[in-house]
Coordinates of C-alpha atoms in Angstrom, one line a residue:
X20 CA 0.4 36.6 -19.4
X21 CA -1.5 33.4 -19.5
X22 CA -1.0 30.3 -18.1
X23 CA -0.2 27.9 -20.5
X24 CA -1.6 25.2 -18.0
X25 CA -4.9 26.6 -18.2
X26 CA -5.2 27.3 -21.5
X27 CA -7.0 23.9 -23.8
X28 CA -8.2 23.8 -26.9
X29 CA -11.3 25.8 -28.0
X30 CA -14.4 24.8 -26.2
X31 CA -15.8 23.0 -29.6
X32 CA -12.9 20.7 -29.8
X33 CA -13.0 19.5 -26.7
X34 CA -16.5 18.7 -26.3
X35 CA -15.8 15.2 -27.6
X36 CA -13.7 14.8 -24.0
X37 CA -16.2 17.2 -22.6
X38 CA -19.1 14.9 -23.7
X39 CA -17.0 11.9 -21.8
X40 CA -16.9 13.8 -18.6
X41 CA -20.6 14.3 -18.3
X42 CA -20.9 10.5 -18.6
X43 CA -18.8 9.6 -16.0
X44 CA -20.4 11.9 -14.0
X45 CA -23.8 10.2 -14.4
X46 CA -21.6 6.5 -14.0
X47 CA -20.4 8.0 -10.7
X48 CA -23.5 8.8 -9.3
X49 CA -25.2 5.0 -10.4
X50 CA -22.3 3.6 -8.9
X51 CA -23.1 5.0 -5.5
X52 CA -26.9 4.9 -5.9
X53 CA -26.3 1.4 -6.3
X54 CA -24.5 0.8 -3.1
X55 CA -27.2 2.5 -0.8
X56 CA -25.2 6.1 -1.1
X57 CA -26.9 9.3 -0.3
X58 CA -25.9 12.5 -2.2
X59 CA -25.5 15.4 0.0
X60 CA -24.1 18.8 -0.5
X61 CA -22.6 20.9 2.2
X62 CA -21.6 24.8 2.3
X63 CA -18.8 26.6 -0.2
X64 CA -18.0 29.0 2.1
X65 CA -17.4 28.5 5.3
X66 CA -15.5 29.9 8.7
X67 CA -13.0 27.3 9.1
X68 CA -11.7 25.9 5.7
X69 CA -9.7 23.3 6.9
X70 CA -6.2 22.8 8.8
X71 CA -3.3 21.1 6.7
X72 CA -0.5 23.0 6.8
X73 CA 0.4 23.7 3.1
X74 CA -2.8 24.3 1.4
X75 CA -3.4 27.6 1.0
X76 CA -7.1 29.2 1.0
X77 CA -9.1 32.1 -1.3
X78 CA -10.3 34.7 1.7
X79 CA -14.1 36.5 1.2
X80 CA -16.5 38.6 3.8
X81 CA -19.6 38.1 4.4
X82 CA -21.3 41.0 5.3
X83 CA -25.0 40.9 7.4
X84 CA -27.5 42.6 7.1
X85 CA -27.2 44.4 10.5
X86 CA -24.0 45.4 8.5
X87 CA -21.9 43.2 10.5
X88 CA -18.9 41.9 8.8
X89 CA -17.4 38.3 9.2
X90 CA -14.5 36.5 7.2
X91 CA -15.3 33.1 5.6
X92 CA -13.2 30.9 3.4
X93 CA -13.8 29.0 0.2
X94 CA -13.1 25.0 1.3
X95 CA -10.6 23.3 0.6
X96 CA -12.7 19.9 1.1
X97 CA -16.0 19.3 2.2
X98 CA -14.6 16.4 4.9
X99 CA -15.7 18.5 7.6
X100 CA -19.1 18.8 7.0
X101 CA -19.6 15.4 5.4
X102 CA -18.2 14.2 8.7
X103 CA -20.4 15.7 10.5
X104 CA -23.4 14.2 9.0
X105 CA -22.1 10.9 8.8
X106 CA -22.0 11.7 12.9
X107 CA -26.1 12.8 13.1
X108 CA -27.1 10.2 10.7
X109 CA -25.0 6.8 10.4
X110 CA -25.2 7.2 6.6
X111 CA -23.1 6.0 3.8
X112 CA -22.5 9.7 2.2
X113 CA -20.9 11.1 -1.2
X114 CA -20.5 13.9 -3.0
X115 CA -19.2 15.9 -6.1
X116 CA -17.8 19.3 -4.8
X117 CA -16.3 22.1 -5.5
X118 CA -13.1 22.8 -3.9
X119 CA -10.2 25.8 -3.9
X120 CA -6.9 25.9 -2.9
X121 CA -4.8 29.2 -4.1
X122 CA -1.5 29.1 -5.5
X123 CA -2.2 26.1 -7.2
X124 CA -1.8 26.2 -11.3
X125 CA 0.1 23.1 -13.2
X126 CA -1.4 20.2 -15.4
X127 CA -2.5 18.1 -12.6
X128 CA -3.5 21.6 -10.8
X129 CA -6.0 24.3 -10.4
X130 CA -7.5 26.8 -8.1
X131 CA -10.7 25.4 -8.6
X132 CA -11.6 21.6 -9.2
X133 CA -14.4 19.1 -8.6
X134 CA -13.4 16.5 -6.1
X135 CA -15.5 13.4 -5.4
X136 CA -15.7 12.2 -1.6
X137 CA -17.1 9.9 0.0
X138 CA -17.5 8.5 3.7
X139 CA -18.1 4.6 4.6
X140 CA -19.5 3.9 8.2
X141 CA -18.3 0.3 9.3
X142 CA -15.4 0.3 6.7
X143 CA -12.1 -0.4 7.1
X144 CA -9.4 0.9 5.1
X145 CA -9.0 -2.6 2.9
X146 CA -13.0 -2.3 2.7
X147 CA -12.4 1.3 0.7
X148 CA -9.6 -0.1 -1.4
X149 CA -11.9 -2.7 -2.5
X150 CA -14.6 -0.1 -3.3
X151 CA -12.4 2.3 -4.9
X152 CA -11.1 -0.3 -7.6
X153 CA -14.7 -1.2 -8.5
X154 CA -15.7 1.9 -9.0
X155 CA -12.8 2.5 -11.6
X156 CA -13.3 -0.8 -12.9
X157 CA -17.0 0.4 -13.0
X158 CA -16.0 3.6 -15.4
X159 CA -12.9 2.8 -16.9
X160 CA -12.3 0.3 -19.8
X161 CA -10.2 -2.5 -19.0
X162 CA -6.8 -1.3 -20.6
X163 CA -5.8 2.3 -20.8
X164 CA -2.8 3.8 -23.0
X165 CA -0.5 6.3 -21.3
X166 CA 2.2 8.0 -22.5
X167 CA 4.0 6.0 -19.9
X168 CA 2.7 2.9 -21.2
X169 CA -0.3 0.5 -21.0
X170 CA -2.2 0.7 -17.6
X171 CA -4.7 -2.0 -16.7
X172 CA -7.4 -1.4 -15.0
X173 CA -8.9 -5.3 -14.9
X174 CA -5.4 -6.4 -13.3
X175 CA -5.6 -6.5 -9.2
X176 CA -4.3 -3.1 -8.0
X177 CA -1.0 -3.1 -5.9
X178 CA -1.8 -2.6 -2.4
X179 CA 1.9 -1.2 -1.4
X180 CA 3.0 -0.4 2.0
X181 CA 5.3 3.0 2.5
X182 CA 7.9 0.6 4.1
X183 CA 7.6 -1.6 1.8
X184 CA 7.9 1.3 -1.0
X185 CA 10.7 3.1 0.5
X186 CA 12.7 -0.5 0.8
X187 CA 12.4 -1.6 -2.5
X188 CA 12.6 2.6 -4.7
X189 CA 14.9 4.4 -1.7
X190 CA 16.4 1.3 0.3
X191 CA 15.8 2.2 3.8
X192 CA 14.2 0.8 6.0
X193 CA 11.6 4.2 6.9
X194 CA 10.1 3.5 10.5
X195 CA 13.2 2.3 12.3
X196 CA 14.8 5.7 11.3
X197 CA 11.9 7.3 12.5
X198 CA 11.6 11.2 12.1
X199 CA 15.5 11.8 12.0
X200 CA 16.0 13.5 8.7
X201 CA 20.1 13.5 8.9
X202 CA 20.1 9.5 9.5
X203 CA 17.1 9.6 6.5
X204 CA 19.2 11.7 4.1
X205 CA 22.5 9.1 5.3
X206 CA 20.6 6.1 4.7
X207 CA 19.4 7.1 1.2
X208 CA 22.3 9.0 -0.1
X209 CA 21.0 12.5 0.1
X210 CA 22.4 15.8 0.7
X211 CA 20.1 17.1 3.3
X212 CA 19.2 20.7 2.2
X213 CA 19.7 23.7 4.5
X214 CA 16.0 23.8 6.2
X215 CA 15.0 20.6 5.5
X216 CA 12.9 19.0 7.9
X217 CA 12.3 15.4 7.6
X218 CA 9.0 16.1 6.7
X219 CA 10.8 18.0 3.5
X220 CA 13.1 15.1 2.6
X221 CA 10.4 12.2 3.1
X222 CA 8.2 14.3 0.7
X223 CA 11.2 15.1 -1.7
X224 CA 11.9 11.3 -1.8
X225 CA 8.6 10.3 -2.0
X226 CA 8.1 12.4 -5.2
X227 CA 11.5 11.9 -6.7
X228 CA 12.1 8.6 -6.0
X229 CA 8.9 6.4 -5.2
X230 CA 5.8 7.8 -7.3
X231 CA 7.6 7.8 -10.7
X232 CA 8.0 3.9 -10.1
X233 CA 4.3 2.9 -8.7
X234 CA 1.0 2.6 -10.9
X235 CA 2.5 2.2 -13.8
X236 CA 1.1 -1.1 -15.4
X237 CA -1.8 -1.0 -13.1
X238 CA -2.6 0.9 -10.3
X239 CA -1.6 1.1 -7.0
X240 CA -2.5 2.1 -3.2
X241 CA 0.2 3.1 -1.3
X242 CA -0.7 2.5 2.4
X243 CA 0.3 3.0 6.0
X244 CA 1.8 6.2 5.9
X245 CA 3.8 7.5 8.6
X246 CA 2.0 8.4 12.0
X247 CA 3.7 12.1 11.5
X248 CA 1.6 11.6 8.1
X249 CA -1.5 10.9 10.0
X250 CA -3.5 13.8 9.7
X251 CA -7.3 12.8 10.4
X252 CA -6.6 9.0 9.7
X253 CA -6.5 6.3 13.0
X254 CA -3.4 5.2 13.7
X255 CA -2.7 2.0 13.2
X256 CA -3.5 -0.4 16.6
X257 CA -1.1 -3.3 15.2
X258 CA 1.9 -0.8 14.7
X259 CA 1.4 3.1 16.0
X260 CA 4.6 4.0 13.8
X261 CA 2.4 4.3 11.0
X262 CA -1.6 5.4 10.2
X263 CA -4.1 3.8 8.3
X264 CA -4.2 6.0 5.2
X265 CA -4.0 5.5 1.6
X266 CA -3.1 7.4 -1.7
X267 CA -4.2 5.7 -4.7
X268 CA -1.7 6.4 -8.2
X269 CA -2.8 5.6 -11.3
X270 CA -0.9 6.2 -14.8
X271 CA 1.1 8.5 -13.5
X272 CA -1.4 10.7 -11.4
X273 CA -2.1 10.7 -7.5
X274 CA -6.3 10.3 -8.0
X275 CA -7.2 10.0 -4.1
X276 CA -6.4 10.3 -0.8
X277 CA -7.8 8.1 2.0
X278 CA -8.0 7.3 5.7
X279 CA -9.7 5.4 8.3
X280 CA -11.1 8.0 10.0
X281 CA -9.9 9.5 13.5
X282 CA -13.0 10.0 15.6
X283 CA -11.3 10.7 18.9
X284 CA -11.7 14.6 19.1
X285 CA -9.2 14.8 22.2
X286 CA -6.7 13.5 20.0
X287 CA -8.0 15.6 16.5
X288 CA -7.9 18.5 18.5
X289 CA -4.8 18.5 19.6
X290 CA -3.2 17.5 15.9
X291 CA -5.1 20.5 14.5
X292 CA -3.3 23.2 16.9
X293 CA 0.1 21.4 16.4
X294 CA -0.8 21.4 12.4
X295 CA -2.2 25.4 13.1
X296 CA 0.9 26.5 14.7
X297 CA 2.8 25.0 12.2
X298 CA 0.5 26.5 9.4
X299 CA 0.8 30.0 11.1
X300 CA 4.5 30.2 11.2
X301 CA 4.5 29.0 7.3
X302 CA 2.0 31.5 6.4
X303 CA 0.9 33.9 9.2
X304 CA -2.1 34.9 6.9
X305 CA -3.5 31.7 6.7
X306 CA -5.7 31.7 10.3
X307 CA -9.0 30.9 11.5
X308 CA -10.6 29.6 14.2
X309 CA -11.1 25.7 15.0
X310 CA -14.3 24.4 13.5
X311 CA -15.6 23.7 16.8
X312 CA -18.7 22.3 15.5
X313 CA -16.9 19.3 13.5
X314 CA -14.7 18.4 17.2
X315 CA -17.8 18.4 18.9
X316 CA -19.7 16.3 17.0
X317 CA -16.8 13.9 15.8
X318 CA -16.6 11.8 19.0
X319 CA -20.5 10.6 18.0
X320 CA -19.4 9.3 14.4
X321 CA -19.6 5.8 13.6
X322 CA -16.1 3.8 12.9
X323 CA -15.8 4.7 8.9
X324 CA -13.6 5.0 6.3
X325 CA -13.4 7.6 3.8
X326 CA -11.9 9.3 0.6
X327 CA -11.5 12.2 -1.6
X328 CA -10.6 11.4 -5.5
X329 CA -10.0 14.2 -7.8
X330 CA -13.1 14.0 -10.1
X331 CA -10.7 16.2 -13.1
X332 CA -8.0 13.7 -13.0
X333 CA -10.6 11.1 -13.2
X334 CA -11.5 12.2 -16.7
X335 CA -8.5 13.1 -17.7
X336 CA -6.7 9.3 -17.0
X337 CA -10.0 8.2 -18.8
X338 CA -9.6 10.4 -21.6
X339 CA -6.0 10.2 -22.2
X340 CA -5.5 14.0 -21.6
X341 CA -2.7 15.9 -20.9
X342 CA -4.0 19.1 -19.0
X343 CA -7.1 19.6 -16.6
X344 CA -7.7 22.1 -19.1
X345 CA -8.7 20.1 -21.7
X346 CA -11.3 18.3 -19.2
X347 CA -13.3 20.9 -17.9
X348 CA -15.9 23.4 -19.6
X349 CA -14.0 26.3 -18.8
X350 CA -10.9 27.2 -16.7

């Protein structure tokens, strides 16, 4: 049976949208040239494919000549490695990969996209939010029509807090509740499902509650996301309840993720084998070993800020598409 998510409209009539992508492309890649960028590209496959708990990774061999066998893993990200030349070199970095993660198939989904990332040394996070909206600004018109309604691009983007988000769309108050998912469920009028973690509920309210109500009219970075939430993003000095991340939503669609980068590998190390053992009890399939070359090279990196934005979703919001399928070549 096909997928109905992957299935556009034949290649010719699409090559208007098609035609549309390829120019962004080259507008992504002037935008960054012009801001003293360096393109690099890093490996596909690779031993350690990253460690968040939920994504799930396409498993190959490679075999050696000596006829030695190893397994390797088709990335999830290229952070690692862009990382780790940020640490040898001090540069500003970006680039337009190829990513997997398995089990992943909707509109706004597929096995196989092109993600654009990018790393800032010397930025802070407000320094990346200011970037990000000129480089939208950059390849978007001013006004955009969404099924949703009319999104402006040329308006100031919302720069929205969780607290602040889950006050005003949930009406709690997030960090003095901490991680306590019966006193979250309480305070917002939930029935706490059997197995659900707070982790579970914050996500479920999040998605149910909060991002049908945000980037709307124009978009919107919603920051400061829960230390649990921190994942290789600085906590924040001024408040350690929460960490200096961003996720950028736009008509609709999450486009990027973002954080002021961790770059304390005591403290990276030790998030990866809680996030591992996490990972491992979800999905005991889903193991590797620590990329130990990325901890022992992150301690040298540079204070910086970077992001990862889903090229596809890009050209879709700029298109007016409903399916990544109608916004790549083939799928």
């Amino acid at each position: 049976m096909t997928d109905s998510s992957r299935t556009g409209a034949p290649l010719g009539d699409r090559l208007p949208l098609l035609h549309r992508r390829a120019a962004l492309l080259r507008g992504v890649r002037g935008f960054f040239d012009a801001r003293g960028y360096v393109e690099v590209e890093t490996p596909y496959v690779v031993p350690s494919p990253g460690e968040e708990v939920h994504l799930r990774c396409f498993r190959t061999e490679l075999e050696r000549p000596d006829g030695g066998k190893e397994t390797r893993f088709l990335h999830t990200s290229p952070e690692f490695a862009m990382k780790r030349i940020v640490a040898a070199t001090g540069l500003r970095v970006f680039q337009m990969a190829r990513v997997w993660r398995n089990g992943e198939a909707s509109a706004l989904h597929a096995p196989e996209f092109t993600m654009l990332e990018w790393y800032r040394p010397g930025a802070a996070l407000a320094d990346l939010m200011d970037e990000t909206e000129a480089l939208l600004r950059a390849l978007l018109p001013p006004k955009l029509d969404r099924r949703e309604g009319e999104l402006s691009i040329a308006a100031p983007f919302e720069r929205l807090t969780m607290a602040e988000a889950f006050a005003r769309h949930v009406g709690v108050d997030l960090l003095a509740i901490g991680e306590d998912a019966p006193a979250l469920a309480a305070a917002s009028g939930t029935r706490l499902r059997a197995g659900e973690t707070w982790e579970d509920l914050f996500f479920r309210l999040l998605l149910e509650r909060i991002e049908p109500r945000i980037g709307r009219d124009r978009p919107c970075f919603l920051t400061h996301w829960p230390s649990a939430q921190a994942a290789l993003a600085r906590r924040d000095p001024a408040d350690p309840r929460v960490a200096l991340r961003f996720e950028l939503y736009a008509g609709g669609i999450e486009l990027a993720n973002a954080f002021e980068e961790l770059t304390d590998p005591v403290e990276q190390r030790a998030r990866f084998e809680a996030d591992r053992a996490r990972r491992v009890t979800l999905h005991p399939d889903q193991n590797w070993s620590l990329d130990e070359a990325f901890l022992s090279e992150l301690g040298a990196m540079p204070p910086c800020s970077g992001i990862a934005l889903g090229f596809d979703r890009l050209v879709l919001l700029a298109v007016g598409a409903a399916r990544l399928s109608d916004v790549v070549w083939l799928s």
